[in-house]
mmCIF file with all atom_site columns, C-alpha atoms in Angstrom:
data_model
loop_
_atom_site.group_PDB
_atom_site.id
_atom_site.type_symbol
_atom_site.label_atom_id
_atom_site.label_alt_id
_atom_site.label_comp_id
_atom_site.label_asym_id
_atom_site.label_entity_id
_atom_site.label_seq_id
_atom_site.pdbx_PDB_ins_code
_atom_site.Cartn_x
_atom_site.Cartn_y
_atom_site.Cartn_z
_atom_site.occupancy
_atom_site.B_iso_or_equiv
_atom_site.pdbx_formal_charge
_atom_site.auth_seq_id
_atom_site.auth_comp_id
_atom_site.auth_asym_id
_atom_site.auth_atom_id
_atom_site.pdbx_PDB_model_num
ATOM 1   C CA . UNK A 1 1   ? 81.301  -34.451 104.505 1.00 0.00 ? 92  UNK A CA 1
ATOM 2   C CA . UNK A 1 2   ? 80.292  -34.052 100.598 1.00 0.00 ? 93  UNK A CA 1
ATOM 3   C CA . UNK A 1 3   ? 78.697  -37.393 99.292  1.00 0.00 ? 94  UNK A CA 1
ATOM 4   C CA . UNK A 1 4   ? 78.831  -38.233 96.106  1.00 0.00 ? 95  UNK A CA 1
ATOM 5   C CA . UNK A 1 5   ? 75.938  -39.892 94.405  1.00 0.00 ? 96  UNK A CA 1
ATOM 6   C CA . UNK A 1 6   ? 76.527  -43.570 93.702  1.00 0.00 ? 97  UNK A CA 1
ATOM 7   C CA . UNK A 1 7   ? 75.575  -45.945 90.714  1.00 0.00 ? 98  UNK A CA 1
ATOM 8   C CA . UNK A 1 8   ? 73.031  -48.197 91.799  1.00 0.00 ? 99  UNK A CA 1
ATOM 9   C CA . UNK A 1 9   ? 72.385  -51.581 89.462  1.00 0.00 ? 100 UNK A CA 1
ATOM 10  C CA . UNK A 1 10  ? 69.079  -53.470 90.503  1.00 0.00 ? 101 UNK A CA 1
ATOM 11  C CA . UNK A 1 11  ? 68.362  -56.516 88.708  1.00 0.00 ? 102 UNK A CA 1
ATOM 12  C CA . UNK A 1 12  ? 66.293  -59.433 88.882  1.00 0.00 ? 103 UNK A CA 1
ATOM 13  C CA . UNK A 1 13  ? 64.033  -62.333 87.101  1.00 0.00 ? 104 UNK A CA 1
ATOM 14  C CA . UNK A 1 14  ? 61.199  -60.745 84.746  1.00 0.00 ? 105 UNK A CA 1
ATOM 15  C CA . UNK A 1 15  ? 58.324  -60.937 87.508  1.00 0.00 ? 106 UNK A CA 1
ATOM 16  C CA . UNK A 1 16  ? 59.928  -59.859 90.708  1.00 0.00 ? 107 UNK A CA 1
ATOM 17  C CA . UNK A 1 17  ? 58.384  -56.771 91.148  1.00 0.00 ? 108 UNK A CA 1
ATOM 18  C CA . UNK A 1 18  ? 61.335  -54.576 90.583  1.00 0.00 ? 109 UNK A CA 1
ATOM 19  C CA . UNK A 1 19  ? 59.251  -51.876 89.311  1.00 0.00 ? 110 UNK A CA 1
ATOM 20  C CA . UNK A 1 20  ? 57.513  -51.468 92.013  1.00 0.00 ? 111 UNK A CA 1
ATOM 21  C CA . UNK A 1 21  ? 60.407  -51.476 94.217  1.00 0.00 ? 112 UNK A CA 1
ATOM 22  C CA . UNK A 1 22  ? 61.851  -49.065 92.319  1.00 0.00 ? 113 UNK A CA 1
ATOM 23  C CA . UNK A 1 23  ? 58.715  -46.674 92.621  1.00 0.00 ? 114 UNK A CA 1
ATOM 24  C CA . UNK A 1 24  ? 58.217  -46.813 96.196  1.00 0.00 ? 115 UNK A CA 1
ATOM 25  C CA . UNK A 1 25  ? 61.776  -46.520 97.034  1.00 0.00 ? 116 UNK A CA 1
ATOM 26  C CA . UNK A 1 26  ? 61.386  -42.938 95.329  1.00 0.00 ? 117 UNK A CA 1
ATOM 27  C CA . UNK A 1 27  ? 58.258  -41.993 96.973  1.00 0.00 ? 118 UNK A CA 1
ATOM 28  C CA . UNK A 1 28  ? 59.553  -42.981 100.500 1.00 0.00 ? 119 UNK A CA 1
ATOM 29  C CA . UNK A 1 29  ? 63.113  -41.631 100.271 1.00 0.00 ? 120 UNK A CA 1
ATOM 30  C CA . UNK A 1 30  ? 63.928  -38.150 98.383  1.00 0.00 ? 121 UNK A CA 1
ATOM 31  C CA . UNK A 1 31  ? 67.826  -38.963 97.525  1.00 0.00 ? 122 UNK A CA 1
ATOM 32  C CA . UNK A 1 32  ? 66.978  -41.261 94.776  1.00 0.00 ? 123 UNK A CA 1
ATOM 33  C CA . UNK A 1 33  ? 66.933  -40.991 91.119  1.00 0.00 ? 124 UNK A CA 1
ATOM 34  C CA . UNK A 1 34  ? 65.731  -43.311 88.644  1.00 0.00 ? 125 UNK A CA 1
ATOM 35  C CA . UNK A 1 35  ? 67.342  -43.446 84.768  1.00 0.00 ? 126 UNK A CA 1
ATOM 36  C CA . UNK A 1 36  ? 64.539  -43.826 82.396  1.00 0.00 ? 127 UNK A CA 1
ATOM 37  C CA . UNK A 1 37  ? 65.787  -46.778 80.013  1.00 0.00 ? 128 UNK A CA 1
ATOM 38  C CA . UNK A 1 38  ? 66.344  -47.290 76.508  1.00 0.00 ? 129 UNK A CA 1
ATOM 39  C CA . UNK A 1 39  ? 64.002  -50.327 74.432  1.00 0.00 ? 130 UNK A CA 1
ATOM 40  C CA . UNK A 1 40  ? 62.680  -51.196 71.312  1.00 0.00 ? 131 UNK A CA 1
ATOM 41  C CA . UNK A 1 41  ? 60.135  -53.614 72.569  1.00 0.00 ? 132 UNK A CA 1
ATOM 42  C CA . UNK A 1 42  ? 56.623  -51.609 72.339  1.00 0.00 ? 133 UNK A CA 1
ATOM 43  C CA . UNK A 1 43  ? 54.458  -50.182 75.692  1.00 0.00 ? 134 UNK A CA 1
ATOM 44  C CA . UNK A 1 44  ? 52.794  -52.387 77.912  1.00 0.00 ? 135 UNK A CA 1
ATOM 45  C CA . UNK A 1 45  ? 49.622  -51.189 78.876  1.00 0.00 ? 136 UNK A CA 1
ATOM 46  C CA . UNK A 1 46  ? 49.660  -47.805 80.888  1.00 0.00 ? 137 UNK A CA 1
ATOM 47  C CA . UNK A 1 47  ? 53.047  -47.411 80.220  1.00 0.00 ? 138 UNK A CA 1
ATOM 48  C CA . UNK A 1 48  ? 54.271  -43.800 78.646  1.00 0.00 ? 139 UNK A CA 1
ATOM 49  C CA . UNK A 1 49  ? 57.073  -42.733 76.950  1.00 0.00 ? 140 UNK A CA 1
ATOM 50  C CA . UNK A 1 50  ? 59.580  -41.081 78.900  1.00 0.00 ? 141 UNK A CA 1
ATOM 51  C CA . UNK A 1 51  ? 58.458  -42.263 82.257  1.00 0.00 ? 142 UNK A CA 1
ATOM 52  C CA . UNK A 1 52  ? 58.709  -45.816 82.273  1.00 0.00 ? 143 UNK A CA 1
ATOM 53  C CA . UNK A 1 53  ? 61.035  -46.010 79.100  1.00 0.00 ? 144 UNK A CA 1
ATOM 54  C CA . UNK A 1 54  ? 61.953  -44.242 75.981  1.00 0.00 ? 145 UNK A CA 1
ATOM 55  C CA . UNK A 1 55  ? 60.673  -45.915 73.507  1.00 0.00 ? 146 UNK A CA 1
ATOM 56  C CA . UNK A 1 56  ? 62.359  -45.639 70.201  1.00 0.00 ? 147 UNK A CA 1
ATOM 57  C CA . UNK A 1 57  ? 63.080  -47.817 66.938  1.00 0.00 ? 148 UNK A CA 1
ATOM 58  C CA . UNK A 1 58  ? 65.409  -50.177 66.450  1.00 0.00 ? 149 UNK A CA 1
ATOM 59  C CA . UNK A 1 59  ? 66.985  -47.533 63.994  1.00 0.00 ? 150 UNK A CA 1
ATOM 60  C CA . UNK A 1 60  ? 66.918  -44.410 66.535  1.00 0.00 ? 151 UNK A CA 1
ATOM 61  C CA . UNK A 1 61  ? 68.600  -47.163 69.018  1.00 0.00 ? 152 UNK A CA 1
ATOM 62  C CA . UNK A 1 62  ? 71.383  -48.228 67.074  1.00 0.00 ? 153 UNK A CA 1
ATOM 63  C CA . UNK A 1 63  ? 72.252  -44.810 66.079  1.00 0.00 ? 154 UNK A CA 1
ATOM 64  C CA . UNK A 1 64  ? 72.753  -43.980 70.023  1.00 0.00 ? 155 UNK A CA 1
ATOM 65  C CA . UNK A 1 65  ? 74.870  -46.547 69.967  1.00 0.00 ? 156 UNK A CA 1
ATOM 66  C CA . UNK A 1 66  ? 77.002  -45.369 67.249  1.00 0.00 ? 157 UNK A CA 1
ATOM 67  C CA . UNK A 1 67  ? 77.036  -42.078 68.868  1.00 0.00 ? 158 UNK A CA 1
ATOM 68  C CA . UNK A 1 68  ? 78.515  -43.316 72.122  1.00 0.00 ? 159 UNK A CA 1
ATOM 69  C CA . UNK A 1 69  ? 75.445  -41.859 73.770  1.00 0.00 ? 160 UNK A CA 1
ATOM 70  C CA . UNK A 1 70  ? 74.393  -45.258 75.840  1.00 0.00 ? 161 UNK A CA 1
ATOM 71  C CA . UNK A 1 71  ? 76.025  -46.035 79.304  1.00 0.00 ? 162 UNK A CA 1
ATOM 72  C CA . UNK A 1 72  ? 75.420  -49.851 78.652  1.00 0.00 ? 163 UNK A CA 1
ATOM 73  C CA . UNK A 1 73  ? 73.066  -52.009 76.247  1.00 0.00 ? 164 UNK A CA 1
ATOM 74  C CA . UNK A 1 74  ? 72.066  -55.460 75.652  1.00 0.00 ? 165 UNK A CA 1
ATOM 75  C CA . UNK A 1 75  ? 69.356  -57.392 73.653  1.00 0.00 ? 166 UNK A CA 1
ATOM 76  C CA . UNK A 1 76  ? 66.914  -59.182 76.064  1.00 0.00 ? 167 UNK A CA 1
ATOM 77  C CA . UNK A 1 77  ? 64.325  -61.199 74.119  1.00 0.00 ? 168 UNK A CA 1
ATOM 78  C CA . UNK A 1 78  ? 64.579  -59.891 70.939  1.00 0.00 ? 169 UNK A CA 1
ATOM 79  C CA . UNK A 1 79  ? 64.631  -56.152 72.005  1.00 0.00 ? 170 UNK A CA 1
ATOM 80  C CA . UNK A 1 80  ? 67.558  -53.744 72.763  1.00 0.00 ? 171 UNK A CA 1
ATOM 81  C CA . UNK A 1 81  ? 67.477  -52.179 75.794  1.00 0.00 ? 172 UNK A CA 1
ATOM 82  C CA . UNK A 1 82  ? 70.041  -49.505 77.006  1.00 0.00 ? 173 UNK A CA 1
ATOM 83  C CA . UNK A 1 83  ? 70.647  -46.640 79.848  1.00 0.00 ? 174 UNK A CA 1
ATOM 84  C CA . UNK A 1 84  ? 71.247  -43.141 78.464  1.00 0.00 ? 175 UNK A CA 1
ATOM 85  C CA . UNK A 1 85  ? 74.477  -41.749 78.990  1.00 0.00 ? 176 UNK A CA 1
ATOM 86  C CA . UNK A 1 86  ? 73.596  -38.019 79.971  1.00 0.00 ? 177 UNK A CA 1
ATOM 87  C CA . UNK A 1 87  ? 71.173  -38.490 82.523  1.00 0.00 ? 178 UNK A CA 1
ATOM 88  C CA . UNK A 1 88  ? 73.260  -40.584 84.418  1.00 0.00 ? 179 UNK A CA 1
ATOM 89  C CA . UNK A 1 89  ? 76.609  -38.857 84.637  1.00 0.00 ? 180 UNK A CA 1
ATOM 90  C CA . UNK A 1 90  ? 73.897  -35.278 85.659  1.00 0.00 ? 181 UNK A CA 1
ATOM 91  C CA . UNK A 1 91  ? 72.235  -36.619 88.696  1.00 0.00 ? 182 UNK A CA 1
ATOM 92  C CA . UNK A 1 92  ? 75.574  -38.085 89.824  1.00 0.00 ? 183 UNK A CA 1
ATOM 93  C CA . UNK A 1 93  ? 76.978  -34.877 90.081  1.00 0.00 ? 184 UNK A CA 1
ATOM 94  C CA . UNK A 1 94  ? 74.153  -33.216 91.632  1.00 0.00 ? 185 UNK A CA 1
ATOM 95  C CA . UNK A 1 95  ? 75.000  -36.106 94.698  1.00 0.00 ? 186 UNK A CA 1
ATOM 96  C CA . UNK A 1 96  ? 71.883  -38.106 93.904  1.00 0.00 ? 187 UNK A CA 1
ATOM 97  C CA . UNK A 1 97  ? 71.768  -41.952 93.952  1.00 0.00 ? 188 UNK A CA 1
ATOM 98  C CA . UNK A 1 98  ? 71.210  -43.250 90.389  1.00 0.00 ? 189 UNK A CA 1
ATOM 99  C CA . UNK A 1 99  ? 69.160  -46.313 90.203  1.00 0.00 ? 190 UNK A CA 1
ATOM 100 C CA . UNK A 1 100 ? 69.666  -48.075 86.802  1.00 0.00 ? 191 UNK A CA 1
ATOM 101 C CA . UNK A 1 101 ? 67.176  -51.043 86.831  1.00 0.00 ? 192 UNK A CA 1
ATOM 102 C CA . UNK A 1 102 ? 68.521  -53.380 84.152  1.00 0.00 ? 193 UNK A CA 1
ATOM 103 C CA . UNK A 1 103 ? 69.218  -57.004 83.331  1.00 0.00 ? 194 UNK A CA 1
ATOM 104 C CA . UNK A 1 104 ? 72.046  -59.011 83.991  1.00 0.00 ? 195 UNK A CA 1
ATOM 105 C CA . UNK A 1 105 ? 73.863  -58.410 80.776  1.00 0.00 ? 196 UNK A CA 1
ATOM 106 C CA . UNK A 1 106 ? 74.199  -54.732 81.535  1.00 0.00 ? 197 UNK A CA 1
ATOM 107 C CA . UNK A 1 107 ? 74.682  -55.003 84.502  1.00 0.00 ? 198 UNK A CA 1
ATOM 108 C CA . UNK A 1 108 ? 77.564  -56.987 84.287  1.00 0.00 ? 199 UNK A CA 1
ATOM 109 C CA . UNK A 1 109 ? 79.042  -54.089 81.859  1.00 0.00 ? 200 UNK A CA 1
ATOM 110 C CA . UNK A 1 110 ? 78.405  -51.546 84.120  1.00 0.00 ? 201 UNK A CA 1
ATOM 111 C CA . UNK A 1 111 ? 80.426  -53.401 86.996  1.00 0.00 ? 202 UNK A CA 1
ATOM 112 C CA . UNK A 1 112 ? 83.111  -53.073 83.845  1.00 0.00 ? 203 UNK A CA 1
ATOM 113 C CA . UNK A 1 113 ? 83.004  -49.559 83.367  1.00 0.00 ? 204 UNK A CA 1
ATOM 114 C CA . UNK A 1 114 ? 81.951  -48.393 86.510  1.00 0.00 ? 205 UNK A CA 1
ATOM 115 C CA . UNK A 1 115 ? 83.687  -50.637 89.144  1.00 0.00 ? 206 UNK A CA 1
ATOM 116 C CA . UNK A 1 116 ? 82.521  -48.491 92.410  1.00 0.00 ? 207 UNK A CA 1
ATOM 117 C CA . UNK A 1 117 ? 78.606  -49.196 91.889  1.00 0.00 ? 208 UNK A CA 1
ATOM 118 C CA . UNK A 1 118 ? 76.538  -51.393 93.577  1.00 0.00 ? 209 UNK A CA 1
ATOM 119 C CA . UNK A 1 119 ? 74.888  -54.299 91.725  1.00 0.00 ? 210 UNK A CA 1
ATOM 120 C CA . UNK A 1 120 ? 71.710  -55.537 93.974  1.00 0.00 ? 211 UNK A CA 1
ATOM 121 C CA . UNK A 1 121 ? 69.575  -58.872 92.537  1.00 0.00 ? 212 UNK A CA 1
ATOM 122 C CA . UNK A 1 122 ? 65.908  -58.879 93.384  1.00 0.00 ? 213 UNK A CA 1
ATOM 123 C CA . UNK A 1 123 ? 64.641  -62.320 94.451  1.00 0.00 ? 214 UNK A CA 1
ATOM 124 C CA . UNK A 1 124 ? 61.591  -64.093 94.221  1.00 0.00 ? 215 UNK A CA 1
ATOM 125 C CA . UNK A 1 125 ? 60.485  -65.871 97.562  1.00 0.00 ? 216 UNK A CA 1
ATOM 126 C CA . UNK A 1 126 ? 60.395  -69.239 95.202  1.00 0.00 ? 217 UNK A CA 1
ATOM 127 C CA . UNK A 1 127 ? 60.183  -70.352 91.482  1.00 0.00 ? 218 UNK A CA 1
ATOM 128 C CA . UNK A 1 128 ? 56.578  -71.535 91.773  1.00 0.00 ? 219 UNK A CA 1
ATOM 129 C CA . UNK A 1 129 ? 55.394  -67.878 92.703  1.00 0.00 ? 220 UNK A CA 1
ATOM 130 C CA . UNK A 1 130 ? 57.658  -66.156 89.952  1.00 0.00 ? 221 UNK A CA 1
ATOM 131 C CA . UNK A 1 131 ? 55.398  -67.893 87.725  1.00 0.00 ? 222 UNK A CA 1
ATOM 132 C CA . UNK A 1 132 ? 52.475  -67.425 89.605  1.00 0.00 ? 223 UNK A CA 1
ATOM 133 C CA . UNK A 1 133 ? 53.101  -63.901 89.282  1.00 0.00 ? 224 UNK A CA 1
ATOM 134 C CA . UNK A 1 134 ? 54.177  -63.601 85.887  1.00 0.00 ? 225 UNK A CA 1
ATOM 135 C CA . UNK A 1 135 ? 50.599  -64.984 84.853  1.00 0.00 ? 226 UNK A CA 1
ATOM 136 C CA . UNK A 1 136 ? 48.465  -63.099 87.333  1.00 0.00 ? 227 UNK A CA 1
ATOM 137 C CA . UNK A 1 137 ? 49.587  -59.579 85.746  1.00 0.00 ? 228 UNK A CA 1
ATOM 138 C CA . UNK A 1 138 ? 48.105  -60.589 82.310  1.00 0.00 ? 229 UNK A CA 1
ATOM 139 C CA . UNK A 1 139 ? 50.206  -58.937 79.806  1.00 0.00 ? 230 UNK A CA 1
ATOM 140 C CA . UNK A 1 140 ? 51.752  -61.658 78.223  1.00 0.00 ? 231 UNK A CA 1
ATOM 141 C CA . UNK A 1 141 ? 51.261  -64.643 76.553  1.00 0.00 ? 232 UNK A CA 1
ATOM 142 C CA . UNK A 1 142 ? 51.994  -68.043 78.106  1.00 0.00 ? 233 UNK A CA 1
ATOM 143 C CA . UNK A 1 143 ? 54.539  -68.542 74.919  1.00 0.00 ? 234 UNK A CA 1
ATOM 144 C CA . UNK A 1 144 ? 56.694  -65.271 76.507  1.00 0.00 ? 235 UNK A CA 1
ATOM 145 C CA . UNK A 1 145 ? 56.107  -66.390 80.154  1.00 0.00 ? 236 UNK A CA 1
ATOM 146 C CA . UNK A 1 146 ? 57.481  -69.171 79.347  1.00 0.00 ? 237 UNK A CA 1
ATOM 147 C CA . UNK A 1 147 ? 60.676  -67.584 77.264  1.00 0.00 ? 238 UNK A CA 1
ATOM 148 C CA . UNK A 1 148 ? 61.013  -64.931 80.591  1.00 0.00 ? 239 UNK A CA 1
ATOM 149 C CA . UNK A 1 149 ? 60.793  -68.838 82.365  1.00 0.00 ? 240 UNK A CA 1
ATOM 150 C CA . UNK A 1 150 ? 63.977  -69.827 80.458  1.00 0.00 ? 241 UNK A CA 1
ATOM 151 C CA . UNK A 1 151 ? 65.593  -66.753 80.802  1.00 0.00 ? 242 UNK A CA 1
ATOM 152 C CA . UNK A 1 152 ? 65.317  -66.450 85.161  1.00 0.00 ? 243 UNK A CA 1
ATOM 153 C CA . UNK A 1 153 ? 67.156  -70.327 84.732  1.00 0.00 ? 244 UNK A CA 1
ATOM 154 C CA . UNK A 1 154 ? 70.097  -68.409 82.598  1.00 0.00 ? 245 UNK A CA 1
ATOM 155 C CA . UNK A 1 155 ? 70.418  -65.571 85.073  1.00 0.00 ? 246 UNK A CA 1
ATOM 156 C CA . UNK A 1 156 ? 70.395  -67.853 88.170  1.00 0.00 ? 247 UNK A CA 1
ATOM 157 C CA . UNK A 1 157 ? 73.764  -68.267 86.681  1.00 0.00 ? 248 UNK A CA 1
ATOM 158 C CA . UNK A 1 158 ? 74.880  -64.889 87.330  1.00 0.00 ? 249 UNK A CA 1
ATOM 159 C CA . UNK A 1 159 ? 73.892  -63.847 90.739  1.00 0.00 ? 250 UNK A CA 1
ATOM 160 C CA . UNK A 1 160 ? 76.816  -64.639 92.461  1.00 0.00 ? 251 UNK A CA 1
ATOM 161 C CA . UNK A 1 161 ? 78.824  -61.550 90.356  1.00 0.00 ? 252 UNK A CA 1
ATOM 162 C CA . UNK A 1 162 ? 76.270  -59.194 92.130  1.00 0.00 ? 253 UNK A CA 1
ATOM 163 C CA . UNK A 1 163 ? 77.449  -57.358 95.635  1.00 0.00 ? 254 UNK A CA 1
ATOM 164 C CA . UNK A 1 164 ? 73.905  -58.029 97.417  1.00 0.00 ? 255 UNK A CA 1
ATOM 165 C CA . UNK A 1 165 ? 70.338  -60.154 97.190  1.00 0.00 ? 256 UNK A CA 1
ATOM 166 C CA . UNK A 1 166 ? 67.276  -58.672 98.673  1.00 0.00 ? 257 UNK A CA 1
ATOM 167 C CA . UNK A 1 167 ? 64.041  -60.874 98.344  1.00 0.00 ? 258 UNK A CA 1
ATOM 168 C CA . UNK A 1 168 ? 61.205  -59.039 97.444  1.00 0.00 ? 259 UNK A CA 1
ATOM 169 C CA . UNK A 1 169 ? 58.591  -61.273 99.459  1.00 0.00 ? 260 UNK A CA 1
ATOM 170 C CA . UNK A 1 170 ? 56.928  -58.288 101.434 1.00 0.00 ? 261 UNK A CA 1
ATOM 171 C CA . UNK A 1 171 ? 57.172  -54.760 99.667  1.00 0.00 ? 262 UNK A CA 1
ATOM 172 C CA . UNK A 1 172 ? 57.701  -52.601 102.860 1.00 0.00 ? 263 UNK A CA 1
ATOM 173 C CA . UNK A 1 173 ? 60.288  -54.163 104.084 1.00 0.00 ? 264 UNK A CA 1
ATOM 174 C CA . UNK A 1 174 ? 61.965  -55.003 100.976 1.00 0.00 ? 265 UNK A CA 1
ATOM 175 C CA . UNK A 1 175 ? 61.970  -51.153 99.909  1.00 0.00 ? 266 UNK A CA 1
ATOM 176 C CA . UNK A 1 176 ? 63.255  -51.001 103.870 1.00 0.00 ? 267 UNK A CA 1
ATOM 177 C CA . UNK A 1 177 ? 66.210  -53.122 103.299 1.00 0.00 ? 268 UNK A CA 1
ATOM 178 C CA . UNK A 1 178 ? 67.255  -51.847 100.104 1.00 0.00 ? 269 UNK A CA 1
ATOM 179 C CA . UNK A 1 179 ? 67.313  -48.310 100.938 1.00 0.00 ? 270 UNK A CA 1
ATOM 180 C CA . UNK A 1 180 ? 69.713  -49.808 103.877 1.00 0.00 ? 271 UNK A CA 1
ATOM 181 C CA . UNK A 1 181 ? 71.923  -51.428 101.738 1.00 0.00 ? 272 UNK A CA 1
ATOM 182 C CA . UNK A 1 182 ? 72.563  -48.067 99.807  1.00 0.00 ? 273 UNK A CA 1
ATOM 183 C CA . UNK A 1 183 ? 72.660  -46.254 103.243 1.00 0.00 ? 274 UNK A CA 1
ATOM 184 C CA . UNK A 1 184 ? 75.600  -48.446 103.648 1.00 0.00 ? 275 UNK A CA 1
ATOM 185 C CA . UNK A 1 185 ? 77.206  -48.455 100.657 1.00 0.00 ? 276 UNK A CA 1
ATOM 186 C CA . UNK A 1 186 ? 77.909  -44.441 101.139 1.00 0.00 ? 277 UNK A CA 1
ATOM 187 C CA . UNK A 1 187 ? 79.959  -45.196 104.024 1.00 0.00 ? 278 UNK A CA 1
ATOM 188 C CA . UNK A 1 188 ? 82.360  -47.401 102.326 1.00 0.00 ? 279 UNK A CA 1
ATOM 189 C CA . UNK A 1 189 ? 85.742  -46.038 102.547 1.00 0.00 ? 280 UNK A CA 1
ATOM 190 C CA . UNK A 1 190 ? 86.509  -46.243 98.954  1.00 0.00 ? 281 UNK A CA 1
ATOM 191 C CA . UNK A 1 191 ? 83.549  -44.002 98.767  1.00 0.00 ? 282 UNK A CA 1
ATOM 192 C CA . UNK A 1 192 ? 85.143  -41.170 101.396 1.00 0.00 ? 283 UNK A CA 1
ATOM 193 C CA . UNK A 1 193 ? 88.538  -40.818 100.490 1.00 0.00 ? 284 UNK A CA 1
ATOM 194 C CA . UNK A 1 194 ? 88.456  -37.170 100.138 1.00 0.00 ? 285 UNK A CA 1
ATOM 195 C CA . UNK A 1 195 ? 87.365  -37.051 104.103 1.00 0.00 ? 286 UNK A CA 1
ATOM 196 C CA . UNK A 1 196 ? 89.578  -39.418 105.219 1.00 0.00 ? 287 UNK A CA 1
ATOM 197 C CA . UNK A 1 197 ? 92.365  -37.948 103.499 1.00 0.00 ? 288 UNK A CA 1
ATOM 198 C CA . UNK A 1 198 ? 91.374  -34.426 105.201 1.00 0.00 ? 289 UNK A CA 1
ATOM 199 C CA . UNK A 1 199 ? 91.175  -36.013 108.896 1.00 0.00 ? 290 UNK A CA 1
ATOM 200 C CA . UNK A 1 200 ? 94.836  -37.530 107.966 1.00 0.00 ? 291 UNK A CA 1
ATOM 201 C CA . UNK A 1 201 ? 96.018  -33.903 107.391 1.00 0.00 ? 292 UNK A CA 1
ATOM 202 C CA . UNK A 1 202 ? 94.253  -32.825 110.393 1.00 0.00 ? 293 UNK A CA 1
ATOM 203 C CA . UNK A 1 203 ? 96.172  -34.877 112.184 1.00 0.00 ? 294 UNK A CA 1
ATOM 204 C CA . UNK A 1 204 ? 99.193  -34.113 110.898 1.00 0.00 ? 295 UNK A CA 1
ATOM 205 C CA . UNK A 1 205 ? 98.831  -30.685 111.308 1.00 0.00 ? 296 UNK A CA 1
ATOM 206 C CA . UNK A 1 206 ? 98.153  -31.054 115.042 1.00 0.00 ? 297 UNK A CA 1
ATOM 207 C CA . UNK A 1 207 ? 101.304 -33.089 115.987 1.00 0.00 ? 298 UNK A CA 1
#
């Protein structure tokens, strides 16, 4: 049975440790493949172009987006952040899982456009400790904590339009439970029509 690679959406409040997530899901499981984003905003320390983002002008941006060459986009904070197109639609077809990790805006437009992914929210265990970590990893100012704050109270709003929650209070097991989810997903089936459809002839053919 051919499986086809699936879109994968993970979201969640600035502070949740999605990146993380996201990097330890890859180094424990080999099916996975993470799109490289799109921003304007500038590196954090020890991040590098082309691994953790591109990151481009607000010029070079909007001219992907007049060139169709963005899967989704948004403006998050006063930066635009987007998924390139090509990478995506490649490691679909080469059956890998494609994890976008984005914010709710574009996530919400990929649901749009691409109604058979899966949209997963990462969860702090509680609002005190989103804060707490949000200060502990020392790259902000409390003026943008704050803003990022604001933000988590807008996208509470939102959850409910996602497919799944996983709360990222212990990092094993939360890497554990989202590879499940995914695990699952494949075995939708919307998501094995072609096999179904060949058992159905099978069976046909043998009456």
């Amino acid at each position: 049975m051919n499986q086809k690679g699936i879109l994968i959406v993970v979201s969640g409040f600035a502070g949740t440790g999605k990146g993380t997530l996201m990097k330890r899901l890859l180094q424990d499981y080999d099916n996975y493949a993470l799109s490289v984003s799109m921003t304007t905003r500038s590196p954090r320390p020890g991040e590098r172009d082309g691994i953790e983002y591109f990151f481009v002008t607000k010029e070079a941006f909007e001219e992907k987006i007049a060139q169709d060459g963005l899967v989704e986009y948004a403006c998050y904070v006063g930066n635009y952040y987007g998924t390139p197109r090509a990478y995506v639609e490649e490691k679909l077809g080469e059956g890998k899982d494609v994890i976008l990790e984005i914010e709710i805006q574009g996530a919400l437009k990929i649901k749009e456009k691409f109604p058979d992914s899966v949209l997963i929210f990462v969860m702090p265990p509680s609002g005190p400790e989103l804060k707490a970590r949000l200060v502990g990893r020392g790259t902000e100012t409390m003026d943008v904590i704050e803003k990022r704050m604001s933000r988590a109270i807008e996208e509470s709003q939102g959850i409910e339009h996602y497919d799944y929650i996983v709360v990222n209070d212990d990092l094993d097991e939360c890497t554990q439970r989202l590879h499940n989810i995914i695990c699952s997903a494949h075995s939708t089936p919307g998501r094995n029509m072609e096999f179904i459809n060949k058992i159905r002839n099978e069976l046909t053919q043998g009456n």
